[in-house]
Coordinates of C-alpha atoms in Angstrom, one line a residue:
X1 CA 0.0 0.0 0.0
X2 CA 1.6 3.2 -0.8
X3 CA 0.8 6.5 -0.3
X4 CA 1.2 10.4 -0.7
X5 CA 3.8 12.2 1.8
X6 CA 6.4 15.2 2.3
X7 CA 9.9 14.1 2.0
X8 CA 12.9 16.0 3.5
X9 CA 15.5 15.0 0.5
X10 CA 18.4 17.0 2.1
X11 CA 19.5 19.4 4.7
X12 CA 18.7 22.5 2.6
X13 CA 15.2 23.8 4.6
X14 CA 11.7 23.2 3.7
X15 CA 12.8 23.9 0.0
X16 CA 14.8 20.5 0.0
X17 CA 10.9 19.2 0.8
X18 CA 9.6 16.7 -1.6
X19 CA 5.9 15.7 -2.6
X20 CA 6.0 11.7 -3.3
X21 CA 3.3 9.9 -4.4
X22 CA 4.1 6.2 -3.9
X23 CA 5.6 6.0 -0.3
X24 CA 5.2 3.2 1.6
X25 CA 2.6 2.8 4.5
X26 CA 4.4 2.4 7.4
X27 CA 3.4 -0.8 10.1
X28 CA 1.9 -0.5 13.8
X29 CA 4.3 -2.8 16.2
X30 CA 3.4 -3.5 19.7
X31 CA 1.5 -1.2 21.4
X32 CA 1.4 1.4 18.3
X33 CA -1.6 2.6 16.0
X34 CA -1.8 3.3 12.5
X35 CA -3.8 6.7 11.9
X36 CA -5.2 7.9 8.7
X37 CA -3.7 11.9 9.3
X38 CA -6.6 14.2 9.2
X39 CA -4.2 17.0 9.9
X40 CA -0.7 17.5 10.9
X41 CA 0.8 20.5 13.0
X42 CA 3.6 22.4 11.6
X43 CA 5.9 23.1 14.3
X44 CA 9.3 25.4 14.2
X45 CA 10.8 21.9 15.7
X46 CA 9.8 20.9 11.8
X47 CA 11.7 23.8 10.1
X48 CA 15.3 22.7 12.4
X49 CA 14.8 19.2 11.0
X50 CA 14.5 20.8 8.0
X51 CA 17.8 22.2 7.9
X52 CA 19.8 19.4 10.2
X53 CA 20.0 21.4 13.6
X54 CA 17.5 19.6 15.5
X55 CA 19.1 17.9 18.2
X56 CA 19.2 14.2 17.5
X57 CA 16.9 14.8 14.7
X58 CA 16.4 12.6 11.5
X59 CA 18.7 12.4 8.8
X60 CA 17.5 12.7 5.2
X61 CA 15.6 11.4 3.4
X62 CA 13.0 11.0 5.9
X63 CA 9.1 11.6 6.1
X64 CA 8.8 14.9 7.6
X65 CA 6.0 15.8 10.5
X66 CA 6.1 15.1 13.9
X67 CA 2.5 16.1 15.1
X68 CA -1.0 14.7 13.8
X69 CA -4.3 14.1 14.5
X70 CA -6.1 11.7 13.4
X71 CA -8.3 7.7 12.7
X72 CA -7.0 4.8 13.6
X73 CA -7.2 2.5 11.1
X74 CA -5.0 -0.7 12.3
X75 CA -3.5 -1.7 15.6
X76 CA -0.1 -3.2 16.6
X77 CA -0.3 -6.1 19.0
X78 CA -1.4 -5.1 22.5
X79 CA -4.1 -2.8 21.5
X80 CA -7.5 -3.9 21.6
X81 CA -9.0 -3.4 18.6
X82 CA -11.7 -1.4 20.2
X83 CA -9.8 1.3 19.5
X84 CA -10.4 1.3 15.7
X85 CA -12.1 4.1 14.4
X86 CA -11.0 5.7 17.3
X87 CA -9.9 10.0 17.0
X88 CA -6.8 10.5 18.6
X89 CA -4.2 13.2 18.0
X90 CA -0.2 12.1 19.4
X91 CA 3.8 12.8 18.1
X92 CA 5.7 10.0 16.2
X93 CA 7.7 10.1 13.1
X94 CA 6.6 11.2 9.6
X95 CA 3.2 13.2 9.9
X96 CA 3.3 14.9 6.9
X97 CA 1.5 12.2 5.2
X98 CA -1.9 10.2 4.6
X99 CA -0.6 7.7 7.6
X100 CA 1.2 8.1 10.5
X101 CA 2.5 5.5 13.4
X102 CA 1.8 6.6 16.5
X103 CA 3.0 5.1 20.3
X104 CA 0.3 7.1 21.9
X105 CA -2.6 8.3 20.8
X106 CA -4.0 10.7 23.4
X107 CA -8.1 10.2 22.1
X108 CA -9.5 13.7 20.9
X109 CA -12.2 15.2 23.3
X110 CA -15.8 14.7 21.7
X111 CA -17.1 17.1 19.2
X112 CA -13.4 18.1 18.2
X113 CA -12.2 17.8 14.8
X114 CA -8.8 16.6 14.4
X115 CA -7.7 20.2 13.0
X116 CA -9.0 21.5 16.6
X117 CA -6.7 19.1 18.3
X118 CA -3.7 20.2 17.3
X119 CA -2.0 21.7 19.8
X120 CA -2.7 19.4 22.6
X121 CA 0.3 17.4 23.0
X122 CA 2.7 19.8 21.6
X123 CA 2.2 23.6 21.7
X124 CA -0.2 23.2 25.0
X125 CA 1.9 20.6 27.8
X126 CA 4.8 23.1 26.5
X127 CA 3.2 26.7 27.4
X128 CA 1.9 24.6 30.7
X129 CA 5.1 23.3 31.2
X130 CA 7.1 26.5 31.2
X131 CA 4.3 28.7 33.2
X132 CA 3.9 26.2 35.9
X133 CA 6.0 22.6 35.8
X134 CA 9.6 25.1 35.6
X135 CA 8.1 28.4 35.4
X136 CA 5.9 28.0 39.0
X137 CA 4.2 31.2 38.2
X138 CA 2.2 32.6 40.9
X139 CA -0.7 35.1 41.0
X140 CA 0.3 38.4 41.4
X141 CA 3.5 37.7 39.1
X142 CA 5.0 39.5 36.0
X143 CA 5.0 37.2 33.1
X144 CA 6.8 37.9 29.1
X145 CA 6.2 36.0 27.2
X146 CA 8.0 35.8 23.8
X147 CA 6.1 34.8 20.1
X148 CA 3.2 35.4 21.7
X149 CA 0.8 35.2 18.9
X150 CA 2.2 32.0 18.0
X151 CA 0.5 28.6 19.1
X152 CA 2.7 27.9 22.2
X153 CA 2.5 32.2 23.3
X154 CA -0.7 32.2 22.8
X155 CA -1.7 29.1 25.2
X156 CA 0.8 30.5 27.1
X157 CA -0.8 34.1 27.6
X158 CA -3.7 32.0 28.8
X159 CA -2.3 29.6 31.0
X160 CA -0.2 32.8 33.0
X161 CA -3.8 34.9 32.9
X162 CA -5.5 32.2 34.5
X163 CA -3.4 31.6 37.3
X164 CA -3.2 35.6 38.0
X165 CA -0.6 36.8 36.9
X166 CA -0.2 40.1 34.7
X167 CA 0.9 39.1 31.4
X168 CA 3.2 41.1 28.8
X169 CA 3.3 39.7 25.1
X170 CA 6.0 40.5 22.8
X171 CA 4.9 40.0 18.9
X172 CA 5.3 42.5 15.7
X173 CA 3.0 45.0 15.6
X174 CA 0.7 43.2 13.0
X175 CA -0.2 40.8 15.8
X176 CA -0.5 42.8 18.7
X177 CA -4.8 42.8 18.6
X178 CA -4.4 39.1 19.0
X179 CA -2.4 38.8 21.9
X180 CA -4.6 41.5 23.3
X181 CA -7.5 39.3 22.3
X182 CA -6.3 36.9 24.0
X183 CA -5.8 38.3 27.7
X184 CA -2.4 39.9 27.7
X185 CA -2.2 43.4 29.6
X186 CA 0.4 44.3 27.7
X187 CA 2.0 44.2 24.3
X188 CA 5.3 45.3 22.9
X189 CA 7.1 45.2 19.6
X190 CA 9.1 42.2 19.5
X191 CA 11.3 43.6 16.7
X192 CA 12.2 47.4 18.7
X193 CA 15.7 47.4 19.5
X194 CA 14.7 48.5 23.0
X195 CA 12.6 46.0 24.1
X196 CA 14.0 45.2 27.0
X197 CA 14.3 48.9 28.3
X198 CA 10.4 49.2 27.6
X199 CA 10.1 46.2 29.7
X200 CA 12.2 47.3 32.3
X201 CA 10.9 50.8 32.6
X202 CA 7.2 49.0 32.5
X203 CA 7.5 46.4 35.2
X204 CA 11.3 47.2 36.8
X205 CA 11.7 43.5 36.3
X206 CA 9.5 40.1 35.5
X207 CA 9.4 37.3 37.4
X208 CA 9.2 35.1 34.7
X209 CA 9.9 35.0 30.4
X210 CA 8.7 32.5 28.5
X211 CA 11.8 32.2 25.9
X212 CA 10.8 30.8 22.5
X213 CA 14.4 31.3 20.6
X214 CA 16.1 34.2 19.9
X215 CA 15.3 36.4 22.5
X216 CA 17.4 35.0 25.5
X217 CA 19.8 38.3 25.3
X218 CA 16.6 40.3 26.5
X219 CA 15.3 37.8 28.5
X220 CA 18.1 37.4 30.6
X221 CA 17.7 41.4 30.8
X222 CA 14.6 41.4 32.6
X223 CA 14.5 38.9 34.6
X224 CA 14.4 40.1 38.3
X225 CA 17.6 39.6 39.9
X226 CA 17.9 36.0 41.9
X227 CA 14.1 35.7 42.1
X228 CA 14.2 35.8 38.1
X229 CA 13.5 32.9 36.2
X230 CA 13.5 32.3 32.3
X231 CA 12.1 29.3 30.5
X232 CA 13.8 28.5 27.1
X233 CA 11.8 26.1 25.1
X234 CA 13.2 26.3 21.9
X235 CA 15.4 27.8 19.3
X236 CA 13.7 29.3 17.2
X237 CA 15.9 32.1 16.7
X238 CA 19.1 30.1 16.2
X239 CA 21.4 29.2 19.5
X240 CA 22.9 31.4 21.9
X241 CA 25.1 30.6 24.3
X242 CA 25.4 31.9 28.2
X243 CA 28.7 31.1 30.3
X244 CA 29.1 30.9 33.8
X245 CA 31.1 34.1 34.0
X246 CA 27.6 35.8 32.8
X247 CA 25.6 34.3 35.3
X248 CA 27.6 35.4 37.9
X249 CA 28.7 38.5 37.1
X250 CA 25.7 40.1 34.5
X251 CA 22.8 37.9 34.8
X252 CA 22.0 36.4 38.3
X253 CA 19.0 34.6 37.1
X254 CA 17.7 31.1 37.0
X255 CA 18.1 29.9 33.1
X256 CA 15.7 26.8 33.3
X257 CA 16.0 24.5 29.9
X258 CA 12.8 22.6 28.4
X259 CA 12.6 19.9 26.3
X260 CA 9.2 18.2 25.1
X261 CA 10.3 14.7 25.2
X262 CA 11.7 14.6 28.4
X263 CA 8.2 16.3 29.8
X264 CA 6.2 13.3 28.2
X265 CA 9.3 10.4 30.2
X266 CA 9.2 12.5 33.2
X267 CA 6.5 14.7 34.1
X268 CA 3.3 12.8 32.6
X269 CA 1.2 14.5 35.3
X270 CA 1.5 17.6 33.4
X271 CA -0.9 16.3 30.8
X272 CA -3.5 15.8 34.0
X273 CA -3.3 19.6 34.4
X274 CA -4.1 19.7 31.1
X275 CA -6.9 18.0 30.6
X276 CA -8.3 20.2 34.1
X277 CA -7.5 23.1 32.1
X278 CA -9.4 22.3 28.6
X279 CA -12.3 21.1 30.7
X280 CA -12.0 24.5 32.5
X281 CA -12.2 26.0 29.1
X282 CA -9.5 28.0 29.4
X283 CA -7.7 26.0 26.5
X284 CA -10.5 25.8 23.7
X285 CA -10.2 24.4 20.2
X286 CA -9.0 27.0 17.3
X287 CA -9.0 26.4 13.9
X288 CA -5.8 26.6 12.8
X289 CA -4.6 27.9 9.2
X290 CA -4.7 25.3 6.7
X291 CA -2.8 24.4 3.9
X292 CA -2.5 21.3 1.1
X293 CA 0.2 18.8 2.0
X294 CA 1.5 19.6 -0.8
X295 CA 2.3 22.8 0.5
X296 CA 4.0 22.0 3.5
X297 CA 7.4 24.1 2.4
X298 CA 5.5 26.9 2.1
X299 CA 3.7 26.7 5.2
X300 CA 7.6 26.0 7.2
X301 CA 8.9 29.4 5.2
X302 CA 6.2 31.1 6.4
X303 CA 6.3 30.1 9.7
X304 CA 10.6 30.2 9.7
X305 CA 9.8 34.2 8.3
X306 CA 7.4 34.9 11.2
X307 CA 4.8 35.3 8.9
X308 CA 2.0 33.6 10.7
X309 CA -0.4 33.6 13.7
X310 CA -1.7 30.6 15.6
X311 CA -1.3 27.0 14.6
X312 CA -0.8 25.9 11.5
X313 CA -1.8 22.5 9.6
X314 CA -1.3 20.8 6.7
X315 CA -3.9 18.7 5.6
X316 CA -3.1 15.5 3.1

């Protein structure tokens, strides 16, 4: 059985991305479910494949996608095949594509749409994550958080609001209605060249940043000092680096590193929280922006030029 899927043919970007025709279906093993993809997320994650930085990350060629939602169409052994028919939405390897492999497959809440689930076990556990989990926000706290019109800044905005603190969003100034939209009491322009002096002279000092890539030099800025924390949960803005001579000497803050995959091994409980928090309605299904599979490169240019707003998908 073959089948229609984006192929990473080199470490160029998402313009050494391929549309094939006749790749193969992949096989559930034990304990794993074949999904028919309704729609896969496009996450920066996808764009540092894309060029070979990802830590550990594939090496080309390789199905691209890490995020989908999705039927299950065939189980592995050890899953009942109750489960068939089944909407679920989970991370494995090679989402951009009609069929996916997943290990688990968190099930969709009811009257969702796979497109609405997006988010859930990527862009949402990590804006939980790094508010509460490492952030440990409290009400009556200062919170920045970075990209925040993007998927992850914009759960984040809500997760900080809901737990009380006052929240200041940093996004161009095309997206600034958004974040306000979305709760923020405050939003600067990510792009000014004295952003962290207008967040100083704001607030005198946050207690917490929510660090998406490629803001750490103005994170680490306005972090209070010693009570400070930033969260870095990606790098999206290429790597920087921080000695020990800075944070002794310039930036006396804590520096607290995230990684999805360890959060799933380690800190399942998160996803508990979660769940509290969509049933709360605080997280709520979006419709994210949509394009063909066979425009997935443009979709990871877009989102790699800032371009965009929300979550996107590509749908096969």
């Amino acid at each position: 059985m073959r089948m229609q899927a984006l192929v990473q043919a080199g470490s160029g970007g998402p313009r050494e991305m391929r549309l094939v025709t006749d790749a193969e279906v992949p096989v559930a093993g034990a304990g794993e479910v074949l999904v028919r993809v309704g729609a896969a997320g496009v996450n920066f994650a996808d764009v540092s494949k894309s060029y070979g930085v990802f830590g550990g990350g594939p090496q080309p060629p390789y199905v691209a996608g890490f995020e989908a939602a999705g039927e299950i169409v065939a189980v592995g052994a050890g899953v009942g095949e109750a489960r068939l028919g089944e909407l679920v939405v989970g991370v494995g390897d090679g989402a951009f594509a009609e069929y996916m492999v997943l290990g688990t497959a968190v099930p969709v809440p009811p009257g969702w749409s796979a497109q609405e689930a997006l988010g859930m076990v990527v862009n949402w556990p990590t804006a939980l994550a790094a508010v509460t989990t490492l952030g440990r926000v409290a009400a009556g706290e200062t919170v920045v958080v970075h990209a925040a019109a993007g998927a992850t800044g914009q759960a984040a905005v809500r997760i900080a609001k809901h737990y009380g603190a006052t929240v200041i969003g940093t996004a161009s100034p095309g997206k600034h209605e958004v974040v306000l939209a979305l709760g923020a009491d405050h939003v600067l322009d990510s792009r000014s060249d004295g952003l962290a002096a207008d967040i100083l002279r704001l607030t005198g000092g946050v207690d917490l940043v929510v660090e998406s890539g490629g803001m750490l030099e103005t994170s680490l800025a306005v972090a209070k000092r010693v009570t400070g924390r930033v969260v870095v949960t990606g790098l999206a803005g290429g790597e920087a680096s921080i000695t020990n001579w800075d944070l002794v000497y310039k930036h006396q803050v804590h520096v607290i590193g995230f990684n999805l995959g360890v959060l799933i091994e380690t800190a399942p409980h998160v996803f508990g929280e979660l769940s509290a928090l969509i049933a709360a309605g605080v997280l709520s299904p979006s419709r994210p922006t949509t394009y063909d599979l066979a425009d997935g490169p443009k979709a990871l240019a877009e989102l790699e030029a800032r371009a965009t707003v929300g979550k996107l998908a590509l749908l096969p």
